[in-house]
mmCIF file with all atom_site columns, C-alpha atoms and ligand atoms in Angstrom:
data_model
loop_
_atom_site.group_PDB
_atom_site.id
_atom_site.type_symbol
_atom_site.label_atom_id
_atom_site.label_alt_id
_atom_site.label_comp_id
_atom_site.label_asym_id
_atom_site.label_entity_id
_atom_site.label_seq_id
_atom_site.pdbx_PDB_ins_code
_atom_site.Cartn_x
_atom_site.Cartn_y
_atom_site.Cartn_z
_atom_site.occupancy
_atom_site.B_iso_or_equiv
_atom_site.pdbx_formal_charge
_atom_site.auth_seq_id
_atom_site.auth_comp_id
_atom_site.auth_asym_id
_atom_site.auth_atom_id
_atom_site.pdbx_PDB_model_num
ATOM   1   C CA  . MET A 1 1   ? 67.774  112.538 103.770 1.00 0.00 ? 256 MET A CA  1
ATOM   2   C CA  . PHE A 1 2   ? 69.211  114.688 106.978 1.00 0.00 ? 257 PHE A CA  1
ATOM   3   C CA  . LYS A 1 3   ? 69.753  111.037 109.826 1.00 0.00 ? 258 LYS A CA  1
ATOM   4   C CA  . TYR A 1 4   ? 72.478  109.865 107.077 1.00 0.00 ? 259 TYR A CA  1
ATOM   5   C CA  . TYR A 1 5   ? 74.587  113.197 106.682 1.00 0.00 ? 260 TYR A CA  1
ATOM   6   C CA  . LEU A 1 6   ? 74.364  112.441 110.891 1.00 0.00 ? 261 LEU A CA  1
ATOM   7   C CA  . LEU A 1 7   ? 75.860  109.114 110.526 1.00 0.00 ? 262 LEU A CA  1
ATOM   8   C CA  . ALA A 1 8   ? 78.729  111.797 108.041 1.00 0.00 ? 263 ALA A CA  1
ATOM   9   C CA  . GLY A 1 9   ? 79.162  113.860 111.195 1.00 0.00 ? 264 GLY A CA  1
ATOM   10  C CA  . ILE A 1 10  ? 79.038  111.461 113.796 1.00 0.00 ? 265 ILE A CA  1
ATOM   11  C CA  . ILE A 1 11  ? 81.923  109.382 111.604 1.00 0.00 ? 266 ILE A CA  1
ATOM   12  C CA  . ILE A 1 12  ? 84.172  112.446 111.574 1.00 0.00 ? 267 ILE A CA  1
ATOM   13  C CA  . ALA A 1 13  ? 83.407  113.354 115.357 1.00 0.00 ? 268 ALA A CA  1
ATOM   14  C CA  . ILE A 1 14  ? 84.631  109.928 116.258 1.00 0.00 ? 269 ILE A CA  1
ATOM   15  C CA  . ASP A 1 15  ? 87.549  109.318 113.936 1.00 0.00 ? 270 ASP A CA  1
ATOM   16  C CA  . GLN A 1 16  ? 88.480  113.169 114.760 1.00 0.00 ? 271 GLN A CA  1
ATOM   17  C CA  . LEU A 1 17  ? 88.086  112.904 118.264 1.00 0.00 ? 272 LEU A CA  1
ATOM   18  C CA  . THR A 1 18  ? 90.474  109.064 118.519 1.00 0.00 ? 273 THR A CA  1
ATOM   19  C CA  . LYS A 1 19  ? 93.240  110.617 116.072 1.00 0.00 ? 274 LYS A CA  1
ATOM   20  C CA  . TRP A 1 20  ? 93.009  113.401 118.092 1.00 0.00 ? 275 TRP A CA  1
ATOM   21  C CA  . ILE A 1 21  ? 93.680  111.257 122.041 1.00 0.00 ? 276 ILE A CA  1
ATOM   22  C CA  . VAL A 1 22  ? 96.711  109.571 120.482 1.00 0.00 ? 277 VAL A CA  1
ATOM   23  C CA  . VAL A 1 23  ? 98.619  112.517 118.784 1.00 0.00 ? 278 VAL A CA  1
ATOM   24  C CA  . ARG A 1 24  ? 98.217  113.942 122.647 1.00 0.00 ? 279 ARG A CA  1
ATOM   25  C CA  . THR A 1 25  ? 98.561  110.272 124.298 1.00 0.00 ? 280 THR A CA  1
ATOM   26  C CA  . MET A 1 26  ? 101.073 109.497 122.411 1.00 0.00 ? 281 MET A CA  1
ATOM   27  C CA  . GLU A 1 27  ? 104.814 108.972 120.738 1.00 0.00 ? 282 GLU A CA  1
ATOM   28  C CA  . ILE A 1 28  ? 104.805 108.598 117.025 1.00 0.00 ? 283 ILE A CA  1
ATOM   29  C CA  . GLY A 1 29  ? 105.365 104.725 116.877 1.00 0.00 ? 284 GLY A CA  1
ATOM   30  C CA  . GLU A 1 30  ? 104.848 103.940 120.538 1.00 0.00 ? 285 GLU A CA  1
ATOM   31  C CA  . ARG A 1 31  ? 102.590 101.246 119.975 1.00 0.00 ? 286 ARG A CA  1
ATOM   32  C CA  . ILE A 1 32  ? 100.124 99.150  122.795 1.00 0.00 ? 287 ILE A CA  1
ATOM   33  C CA  . PRO A 1 33  ? 99.366  96.291  123.018 1.00 0.00 ? 288 PRO A CA  1
ATOM   34  C CA  . VAL A 1 34  ? 95.682  95.825  122.931 1.00 0.00 ? 289 VAL A CA  1
ATOM   35  C CA  . PHE A 1 35  ? 95.744  92.025  122.274 1.00 0.00 ? 290 PHE A CA  1
ATOM   36  C CA  . GLU A 1 36  ? 99.457  90.928  122.200 1.00 0.00 ? 291 GLU A CA  1
ATOM   37  C CA  . ASN A 1 37  ? 100.640 89.214  118.386 1.00 0.00 ? 292 ASN A CA  1
ATOM   38  C CA  . PHE A 1 38  ? 97.373  90.156  116.963 1.00 0.00 ? 293 PHE A CA  1
ATOM   39  C CA  . PHE A 1 39  ? 96.174  93.880  117.518 1.00 0.00 ? 294 PHE A CA  1
ATOM   40  C CA  . TYR A 1 40  ? 98.222  97.063  118.707 1.00 0.00 ? 295 TYR A CA  1
ATOM   41  C CA  . LEU A 1 41  ? 98.089  100.322 118.641 1.00 0.00 ? 296 LEU A CA  1
ATOM   42  C CA  . THR A 1 42  ? 99.695  102.424 116.734 1.00 0.00 ? 297 THR A CA  1
ATOM   43  C CA  . SER A 1 43  ? 100.675 105.702 116.604 1.00 0.00 ? 298 SER A CA  1
ATOM   44  C CA  . HIS A 1 44  ? 101.877 105.894 113.002 1.00 0.00 ? 299 HIS A CA  1
ATOM   45  C CA  . ARG A 1 45  ? 101.712 109.154 110.260 1.00 0.00 ? 300 ARG A CA  1
ATOM   46  C CA  . ASN A 1 46  ? 100.816 108.841 106.426 1.00 0.00 ? 301 ASN A CA  1
ATOM   47  C CA  . SER A 1 47  ? 101.336 111.204 103.710 1.00 0.00 ? 302 SER A CA  1
ATOM   48  C CA  . GLY A 1 48  ? 99.761  108.686 101.394 1.00 0.00 ? 303 GLY A CA  1
ATOM   49  C CA  . ALA A 1 49  ? 97.111  106.556 100.857 1.00 0.00 ? 304 ALA A CA  1
ATOM   50  C CA  . ALA A 1 50  ? 96.579  102.853 101.678 1.00 0.00 ? 305 ALA A CA  1
ATOM   51  C CA  . TRP A 1 51  ? 100.074 101.546 102.064 1.00 0.00 ? 306 TRP A CA  1
ATOM   52  C CA  . GLY A 1 52  ? 101.399 104.770 102.067 1.00 0.00 ? 307 GLY A CA  1
ATOM   53  C CA  . ILE A 1 53  ? 100.950 105.169 98.216  1.00 0.00 ? 308 ILE A CA  1
ATOM   54  C CA  . LEU A 1 54  ? 101.445 108.614 96.546  1.00 0.00 ? 309 LEU A CA  1
ATOM   55  C CA  . GLU A 1 55  ? 103.105 110.004 99.417  1.00 0.00 ? 310 GLU A CA  1
ATOM   56  C CA  . GLY A 1 56  ? 102.818 113.513 99.794  1.00 0.00 ? 311 GLY A CA  1
ATOM   57  C CA  . GLN A 1 57  ? 100.394 114.113 96.463  1.00 0.00 ? 312 GLN A CA  1
ATOM   58  C CA  . MET A 1 58  ? 98.760  115.805 98.391  1.00 0.00 ? 313 MET A CA  1
ATOM   59  C CA  . MET A 1 59  ? 96.882  118.224 96.117  1.00 0.00 ? 314 MET A CA  1
ATOM   60  C CA  . PHE A 1 60  ? 95.513  114.270 94.290  1.00 0.00 ? 315 PHE A CA  1
ATOM   61  C CA  . PHE A 1 61  ? 94.378  113.625 97.705  1.00 0.00 ? 316 PHE A CA  1
ATOM   62  C CA  . TYR A 1 62  ? 91.821  116.911 97.706  1.00 0.00 ? 317 TYR A CA  1
ATOM   63  C CA  . ILE A 1 63  ? 90.509  116.906 94.132  1.00 0.00 ? 318 ILE A CA  1
ATOM   64  C CA  . ILE A 1 64  ? 90.122  112.961 94.450  1.00 0.00 ? 319 ILE A CA  1
ATOM   65  C CA  . THR A 1 65  ? 88.745  113.188 97.265  1.00 0.00 ? 320 THR A CA  1
ATOM   66  C CA  . VAL A 1 66  ? 86.257  115.832 96.608  1.00 0.00 ? 321 VAL A CA  1
ATOM   67  C CA  . ILE A 1 67  ? 84.725  113.941 93.414  1.00 0.00 ? 322 ILE A CA  1
ATOM   68  C CA  . PHE A 1 68  ? 84.246  111.308 96.184  1.00 0.00 ? 323 PHE A CA  1
ATOM   69  C CA  . VAL A 1 69  ? 82.827  114.239 98.756  1.00 0.00 ? 324 VAL A CA  1
ATOM   70  C CA  . ILE A 1 70  ? 80.023  115.285 95.120  1.00 0.00 ? 325 ILE A CA  1
ATOM   71  C CA  . GLY A 1 71  ? 79.343  111.452 94.440  1.00 0.00 ? 326 GLY A CA  1
ATOM   72  C CA  . ALA A 1 72  ? 78.265  110.981 97.515  1.00 0.00 ? 327 ALA A CA  1
ATOM   73  C CA  . VAL A 1 73  ? 75.877  113.445 98.263  1.00 0.00 ? 328 VAL A CA  1
ATOM   74  C CA  . TYR A 1 74  ? 74.601  112.997 94.361  1.00 0.00 ? 329 TYR A CA  1
ATOM   75  C CA  . TYR A 1 75  ? 73.920  109.256 94.874  1.00 0.00 ? 330 TYR A CA  1
ATOM   76  C CA  . MET A 1 76  ? 72.363  110.399 98.585  1.00 0.00 ? 331 MET A CA  1
ATOM   77  C CA  . GLU A 1 77  ? 70.375  113.152 96.785  1.00 0.00 ? 332 GLU A CA  1
ATOM   78  C CA  . LYS A 1 78  ? 69.409  110.811 94.168  1.00 0.00 ? 333 LYS A CA  1
ATOM   79  C CA  . TYR A 1 79  ? 68.560  107.440 95.877  1.00 0.00 ? 334 TYR A CA  1
ATOM   80  C CA  . ALA A 1 80  ? 67.901  107.623 99.369  1.00 0.00 ? 335 ALA A CA  1
ATOM   81  C CA  . ARG A 1 81  ? 64.806  108.337 99.503  1.00 0.00 ? 336 ARG A CA  1
ATOM   82  C CA  . GLU A 1 82  ? 64.430  104.963 97.946  1.00 0.00 ? 337 GLU A CA  1
ATOM   83  C CA  . ASP A 1 83  ? 67.693  102.250 99.062  1.00 0.00 ? 338 ASP A CA  1
ATOM   84  C CA  . LYS A 1 84  ? 68.182  102.608 103.218 1.00 0.00 ? 339 LYS A CA  1
ATOM   85  C CA  . LEU A 1 85  ? 70.898  100.707 102.748 1.00 0.00 ? 340 LEU A CA  1
ATOM   86  C CA  . LEU A 1 86  ? 72.590  102.539 99.934  1.00 0.00 ? 341 LEU A CA  1
ATOM   87  C CA  . ALA A 1 87  ? 72.041  105.765 101.979 1.00 0.00 ? 342 ALA A CA  1
ATOM   88  C CA  . ILE A 1 88  ? 73.756  104.391 104.522 1.00 0.00 ? 343 ILE A CA  1
ATOM   89  C CA  . SER A 1 89  ? 77.056  103.145 103.258 1.00 0.00 ? 344 SER A CA  1
ATOM   90  C CA  . LEU A 1 90  ? 77.464  106.475 101.069 1.00 0.00 ? 345 LEU A CA  1
ATOM   91  C CA  . GLY A 1 91  ? 77.389  108.609 105.453 1.00 0.00 ? 346 GLY A CA  1
ATOM   92  C CA  . LEU A 1 92  ? 79.726  106.640 105.546 1.00 0.00 ? 347 LEU A CA  1
ATOM   93  C CA  . VAL A 1 93  ? 82.458  107.001 102.749 1.00 0.00 ? 348 VAL A CA  1
ATOM   94  C CA  . LEU A 1 94  ? 81.059  110.727 103.255 1.00 0.00 ? 349 LEU A CA  1
ATOM   95  C CA  . GLY A 1 95  ? 81.943  110.389 107.300 1.00 0.00 ? 350 GLY A CA  1
ATOM   96  C CA  . GLY A 1 96  ? 85.115  108.722 105.697 1.00 0.00 ? 351 GLY A CA  1
ATOM   97  C CA  . ALA A 1 97  ? 86.532  110.810 103.024 1.00 0.00 ? 352 ALA A CA  1
ATOM   98  C CA  . ILE A 1 98  ? 85.893  114.170 105.030 1.00 0.00 ? 353 ILE A CA  1
ATOM   99  C CA  . GLY A 1 99  ? 87.248  112.557 108.514 1.00 0.00 ? 354 GLY A CA  1
ATOM   100 C CA  . ASN A 1 100 ? 90.884  112.409 106.447 1.00 0.00 ? 355 ASN A CA  1
ATOM   101 C CA  . PHE A 1 101 ? 90.689  114.809 104.377 1.00 0.00 ? 356 PHE A CA  1
ATOM   102 C CA  . ILE A 1 102 ? 90.789  117.817 107.494 1.00 0.00 ? 357 ILE A CA  1
ATOM   103 C CA  . ASP A 1 103 ? 93.797  115.312 108.410 1.00 0.00 ? 358 ASP A CA  1
ATOM   104 C CA  . ARG A 1 104 ? 94.874  116.411 104.915 1.00 0.00 ? 359 ARG A CA  1
ATOM   105 C CA  . LEU A 1 105 ? 94.415  119.625 105.035 1.00 0.00 ? 360 LEU A CA  1
ATOM   106 C CA  . LEU A 1 106 ? 95.150  120.320 108.158 1.00 0.00 ? 361 LEU A CA  1
ATOM   107 C CA  . HIS A 1 107 ? 98.469  118.653 108.313 1.00 0.00 ? 362 HIS A CA  1
ATOM   108 C CA  . GLN A 1 108 ? 99.278  117.457 105.245 1.00 0.00 ? 363 GLN A CA  1
ATOM   109 C CA  . GLU A 1 109 ? 99.303  113.648 106.706 1.00 0.00 ? 364 GLU A CA  1
ATOM   110 C CA  . VAL A 1 110 ? 96.333  111.505 108.634 1.00 0.00 ? 365 VAL A CA  1
ATOM   111 C CA  . VAL A 1 111 ? 97.443  109.562 111.553 1.00 0.00 ? 366 VAL A CA  1
ATOM   112 C CA  . ASP A 1 112 ? 96.536  105.987 111.892 1.00 0.00 ? 367 ASP A CA  1
ATOM   113 C CA  . PHE A 1 113 ? 96.652  103.615 115.172 1.00 0.00 ? 368 PHE A CA  1
ATOM   114 C CA  . PHE A 1 114 ? 95.248  100.543 114.102 1.00 0.00 ? 369 PHE A CA  1
ATOM   115 C CA  . ASP A 1 115 ? 97.416  98.128  114.483 1.00 0.00 ? 370 ASP A CA  1
ATOM   116 C CA  . PHE A 1 116 ? 96.806  94.758  112.791 1.00 0.00 ? 371 PHE A CA  1
ATOM   117 C CA  . TYR A 1 117 ? 99.094  91.328  112.679 1.00 0.00 ? 372 TYR A CA  1
ATOM   118 C CA  . LEU A 1 118 ? 96.737  88.535  110.247 1.00 0.00 ? 373 LEU A CA  1
ATOM   119 C CA  . PHE A 1 119 ? 98.220  86.206  110.601 1.00 0.00 ? 374 PHE A CA  1
ATOM   120 C CA  . GLY A 1 120 ? 101.734 87.580  110.709 1.00 0.00 ? 375 GLY A CA  1
ATOM   121 C CA  . TYR A 1 121 ? 101.475 90.003  107.913 1.00 0.00 ? 376 TYR A CA  1
ATOM   122 C CA  . ASN A 1 122 ? 101.308 93.023  109.780 1.00 0.00 ? 377 ASN A CA  1
ATOM   123 C CA  . PHE A 1 123 ? 98.571  94.762  107.405 1.00 0.00 ? 378 PHE A CA  1
ATOM   124 C CA  . PRO A 1 124 ? 98.893  98.574  106.783 1.00 0.00 ? 379 PRO A CA  1
ATOM   125 C CA  . ILE A 1 125 ? 97.974  100.841 110.020 1.00 0.00 ? 380 ILE A CA  1
ATOM   126 C CA  . PHE A 1 126 ? 94.785  102.827 110.048 1.00 0.00 ? 381 PHE A CA  1
ATOM   127 C CA  . ASN A 1 127 ? 92.199  104.521 111.762 1.00 0.00 ? 382 ASN A CA  1
ATOM   128 C CA  . VAL A 1 128 ? 88.906  105.012 112.659 1.00 0.00 ? 383 VAL A CA  1
ATOM   129 C CA  . ALA A 1 129 ? 88.022  107.207 109.017 1.00 0.00 ? 384 ALA A CA  1
ATOM   130 C CA  . ASP A 1 130 ? 89.276  104.684 105.782 1.00 0.00 ? 385 ASP A CA  1
ATOM   131 C CA  . SER A 1 131 ? 87.138  101.431 108.285 1.00 0.00 ? 386 SER A CA  1
ATOM   132 C CA  . ALA A 1 132 ? 84.022  103.615 107.202 1.00 0.00 ? 387 ALA A CA  1
ATOM   133 C CA  . LEU A 1 133 ? 85.315  104.857 103.710 1.00 0.00 ? 388 LEU A CA  1
ATOM   134 C CA  . THR A 1 134 ? 86.182  100.303 103.226 1.00 0.00 ? 389 THR A CA  1
ATOM   135 C CA  . ILE A 1 135 ? 82.972  99.077  104.751 1.00 0.00 ? 390 ILE A CA  1
ATOM   136 C CA  . GLY A 1 136 ? 80.510  102.030 103.230 1.00 0.00 ? 391 GLY A CA  1
ATOM   137 C CA  . VAL A 1 137 ? 82.694  100.999 99.927  1.00 0.00 ? 392 VAL A CA  1
ATOM   138 C CA  . ILE A 1 138 ? 82.021  97.141  100.405 1.00 0.00 ? 393 ILE A CA  1
ATOM   139 C CA  . LEU A 1 139 ? 79.017  98.225  100.974 1.00 0.00 ? 394 LEU A CA  1
ATOM   140 C CA  . VAL A 1 140 ? 78.098  100.271 98.888  1.00 0.00 ? 395 VAL A CA  1
ATOM   141 C CA  . ILE A 1 141 ? 77.980  97.614  96.103  1.00 0.00 ? 396 ILE A CA  1
ATOM   142 C CA  . ILE A 1 142 ? 76.588  94.995  98.226  1.00 0.00 ? 397 ILE A CA  1
ATOM   143 C CA  . ALA A 1 143 ? 73.394  97.218  97.317  1.00 0.00 ? 398 ALA A CA  1
ATOM   144 C CA  . THR A 1 144 ? 74.121  97.496  94.276  1.00 0.00 ? 399 THR A CA  1
ATOM   145 C CA  . ILE A 1 145 ? 75.078  93.944  92.911  1.00 0.00 ? 400 ILE A CA  1
ATOM   146 C CA  . PHE A 1 146 ? 71.075  93.559  95.193  1.00 0.00 ? 401 PHE A CA  1
ATOM   147 C CA  . ASP A 1 147 ? 69.379  95.959  93.520  1.00 0.00 ? 402 ASP A CA  1
ATOM   148 C CA  . GLU A 1 148 ? 70.068  94.592  90.068  1.00 0.00 ? 403 GLU A CA  1
ATOM   149 C CA  . THR A 1 149 ? 68.874  91.058  91.110  1.00 0.00 ? 404 THR A CA  1
ATOM   150 C CA  . GLN A 1 150 ? 65.683  93.457  92.428  1.00 0.00 ? 405 GLN A CA  1
ATOM   151 C CA  . LYS A 1 151 ? 64.941  95.245  88.892  1.00 0.00 ? 406 LYS A CA  1
ATOM   152 C CA  . GLY A 1 152 ? 66.298  91.217  87.020  1.00 0.00 ? 407 GLY A CA  1
ATOM   153 C CA  . LYS A 1 153 ? 63.556  90.249  88.858  1.00 0.00 ? 408 LYS A CA  1
ATOM   154 C CA  . THR A 1 154 ? 60.967  92.416  88.028  1.00 0.00 ? 409 THR A CA  1
ATOM   155 C CA  . LYS A 1 155 ? 61.065  93.623  84.460  1.00 0.00 ? 410 LYS A CA  1
ATOM   156 C CA  . LYS A 1 156 ? 59.900  89.768  83.613  1.00 0.00 ? 411 LYS A CA  1
HETATM 157 C C1  . LIG B 2 .   ? 94.845  102.777 105.338 1.00 0.00 ? 638 LIG B C1  1
HETATM 158 C C2  . LIG B 2 .   ? 93.664  99.681  103.493 1.00 0.00 ? 638 LIG B C2  1
HETATM 159 C C3  . LIG B 2 .   ? 92.649  98.691  101.546 1.00 0.00 ? 638 LIG B C3  1
HETATM 160 C C4  . LIG B 2 .   ? 92.126  100.097 99.344  1.00 0.00 ? 638 LIG B C4  1
HETATM 161 C C5  . LIG B 2 .   ? 93.317  102.917 98.121  1.00 0.00 ? 638 LIG B C5  1
HETATM 162 C C6  . LIG B 2 .   ? 92.549  104.045 96.726  1.00 0.00 ? 638 LIG B C6  1
HETATM 163 C C7  . LIG B 2 .   ? 92.507  104.835 97.104  1.00 0.00 ? 638 LIG B C7  1
HETATM 164 C C8  . LIG B 2 .   ? 91.156  107.691 97.217  1.00 0.00 ? 638 LIG B C8  1
HETATM 165 C C9  . LIG B 2 .   ? 91.339  108.902 99.291  1.00 0.00 ? 638 LIG B C9  1
HETATM 166 C C10 . LIG B 2 .   ? 90.882  108.619 101.505 1.00 0.00 ? 638 LIG B C10 1
HETATM 167 C C11 . LIG B 2 .   ? 91.958  108.499 98.541  1.00 0.00 ? 638 LIG B C11 1
HETATM 168 C C12 . LIG B 2 .   ? 90.383  106.091 96.921  1.00 0.00 ? 638 LIG B C12 1
HETATM 169 C C13 . LIG B 2 .   ? 90.191  108.559 100.242 1.00 0.00 ? 638 LIG B C13 1
HETATM 170 C C14 . LIG B 2 .   ? 92.420  108.863 98.152  1.00 0.00 ? 638 LIG B C14 1
HETATM 171 C C15 . LIG B 2 .   ? 95.763  104.003 105.806 1.00 0.00 ? 638 LIG B C15 1
HETATM 172 C C16 . LIG B 2 .   ? 89.211  109.923 101.027 1.00 0.00 ? 638 LIG B C16 1
HETATM 173 C C17 . LIG B 2 .   ? 95.904  102.744 105.546 1.00 0.00 ? 638 LIG B C17 1
HETATM 174 C C18 . LIG B 2 .   ? 95.674  105.071 104.833 1.00 0.00 ? 638 LIG B C18 1
HETATM 175 C C19 . LIG B 2 .   ? 90.910  99.551  100.819 1.00 0.00 ? 638 LIG B C19 1
HETATM 176 C C20 . LIG B 2 .   ? 92.416  101.306 98.738  1.00 0.00 ? 638 LIG B C20 1
HETATM 177 C C21 . LIG B 2 .   ? 93.088  102.036 97.957  1.00 0.00 ? 638 LIG B C21 1
HETATM 178 C C22 . LIG B 2 .   ? 95.501  105.982 105.828 1.00 0.00 ? 638 LIG B C22 1
HETATM 179 C C23 . LIG B 2 .   ? 91.714  106.705 102.932 1.00 0.00 ? 638 LIG B C23 1
HETATM 180 C C24 . LIG B 2 .   ? 94.861  100.371 104.810 1.00 0.00 ? 638 LIG B C24 1
HETATM 181 C C25 . LIG B 2 .   ? 94.485  107.073 104.681 1.00 0.00 ? 638 LIG B C25 1
HETATM 182 C C26 . LIG B 2 .   ? 89.650  99.564  100.307 1.00 0.00 ? 638 LIG B C26 1
HETATM 183 C C27 . LIG B 2 .   ? 92.658  105.346 102.497 1.00 0.00 ? 638 LIG B C27 1
HETATM 184 C C28 . LIG B 2 .   ? 93.972  100.306 103.914 1.00 0.00 ? 638 LIG B C28 1
HETATM 185 C C29 . LIG B 2 .   ? 93.036  107.287 102.485 1.00 0.00 ? 638 LIG B C29 1
HETATM 186 C C30 . LIG B 2 .   ? 91.388  103.669 102.316 1.00 0.00 ? 638 LIG B C30 1
HETATM 187 C C31 . LIG B 2 .   ? 92.240  98.729  102.569 1.00 0.00 ? 638 LIG B C31 1
HETATM 188 C C32 . LIG B 2 .   ? 89.996  97.667  101.033 1.00 0.00 ? 638 LIG B C32 1
HETATM 189 C C33 . LIG B 2 .   ? 92.048  100.308 104.811 1.00 0.00 ? 638 LIG B C33 1
HETATM 190 C C34 . LIG B 2 .   ? 90.228  103.346 102.866 1.00 0.00 ? 638 LIG B C34 1
HETATM 191 C C35 . LIG B 2 .   ? 90.934  99.990  106.373 1.00 0.00 ? 638 LIG B C35 1
HETATM 192 N N1  . LIG B 2 .   ? 93.852  106.573 104.260 1.00 0.00 ? 638 LIG B N1  1
HETATM 193 O O1  . LIG B 2 .   ? 91.247  106.701 101.777 1.00 0.00 ? 638 LIG B O1  1
HETATM 194 O O2  . LIG B 2 .   ? 97.565  104.383 106.454 1.00 0.00 ? 638 LIG B O2  1
HETATM 195 O O3  . LIG B 2 .   ? 97.140  102.594 104.270 1.00 0.00 ? 638 LIG B O3  1
HETATM 196 O O4  . LIG B 2 .   ? 94.460  105.862 106.920 1.00 0.00 ? 638 LIG B O4  1
HETATM 197 O O5  . LIG B 2 .   ? 91.064  108.615 101.744 1.00 0.00 ? 638 LIG B O5  1
HETATM 198 O O6  . LIG B 2 .   ? 93.320  103.735 98.986  1.00 0.00 ? 638 LIG B O6  1
HETATM 199 O O7  . LIG B 2 .   ? 94.364  107.466 101.463 1.00 0.00 ? 638 LIG B O7  1
HETATM 200 O O8  . LIG B 2 .   ? 92.165  99.476  106.109 1.00 0.00 ? 638 LIG B O8  1
#
């Protein structure tokens, strides 16, 4: 059980460390090309959620994040023993949500720096916490679907 909280803790540490390095070494708006026309490190701030939606609605983000965290812990305590994949994905969601929560609590905005141009489209700049959240949510969906199919088979 504990190792999934450790995973969340590692995500939070990596997220906060990378954000700290970006804040300390880059000006806002500064861009470092990693792979020309594909991947840049751009120092960016976002006081909203994905695509800058709900800009500045910090109280909303605090409430939603607390719900995400409580939900993740509840399901981790409930299901982690029999479902490793679900536990790992909940650890990712937990780490990601807390990572952005720390930024919102301290600075009322989130530090972003992964800047990808996919087929000419500039995907919103994101950070380690967003990556953990997105991968975690996708894995939760996969784990849930997989469990449903497993239950379906054993029922017959
Ligand atoms: C991120 C997005 C697609 C779509 C949402 C759902 C809102 C709750 C609080 C959080 C939210 C979920 C949680 C209010 C970046 C704990 C950039 C965002 C998403 C999700 C739609 C900034 C994250 C671009 C603040 C998943 C966003 C992006 C957040 C969730 C892609 C398929 C991430 C990833 C990897 N981050 O949610 O500026 O816009 O860092 O913190 O937002 O608000 O791509």
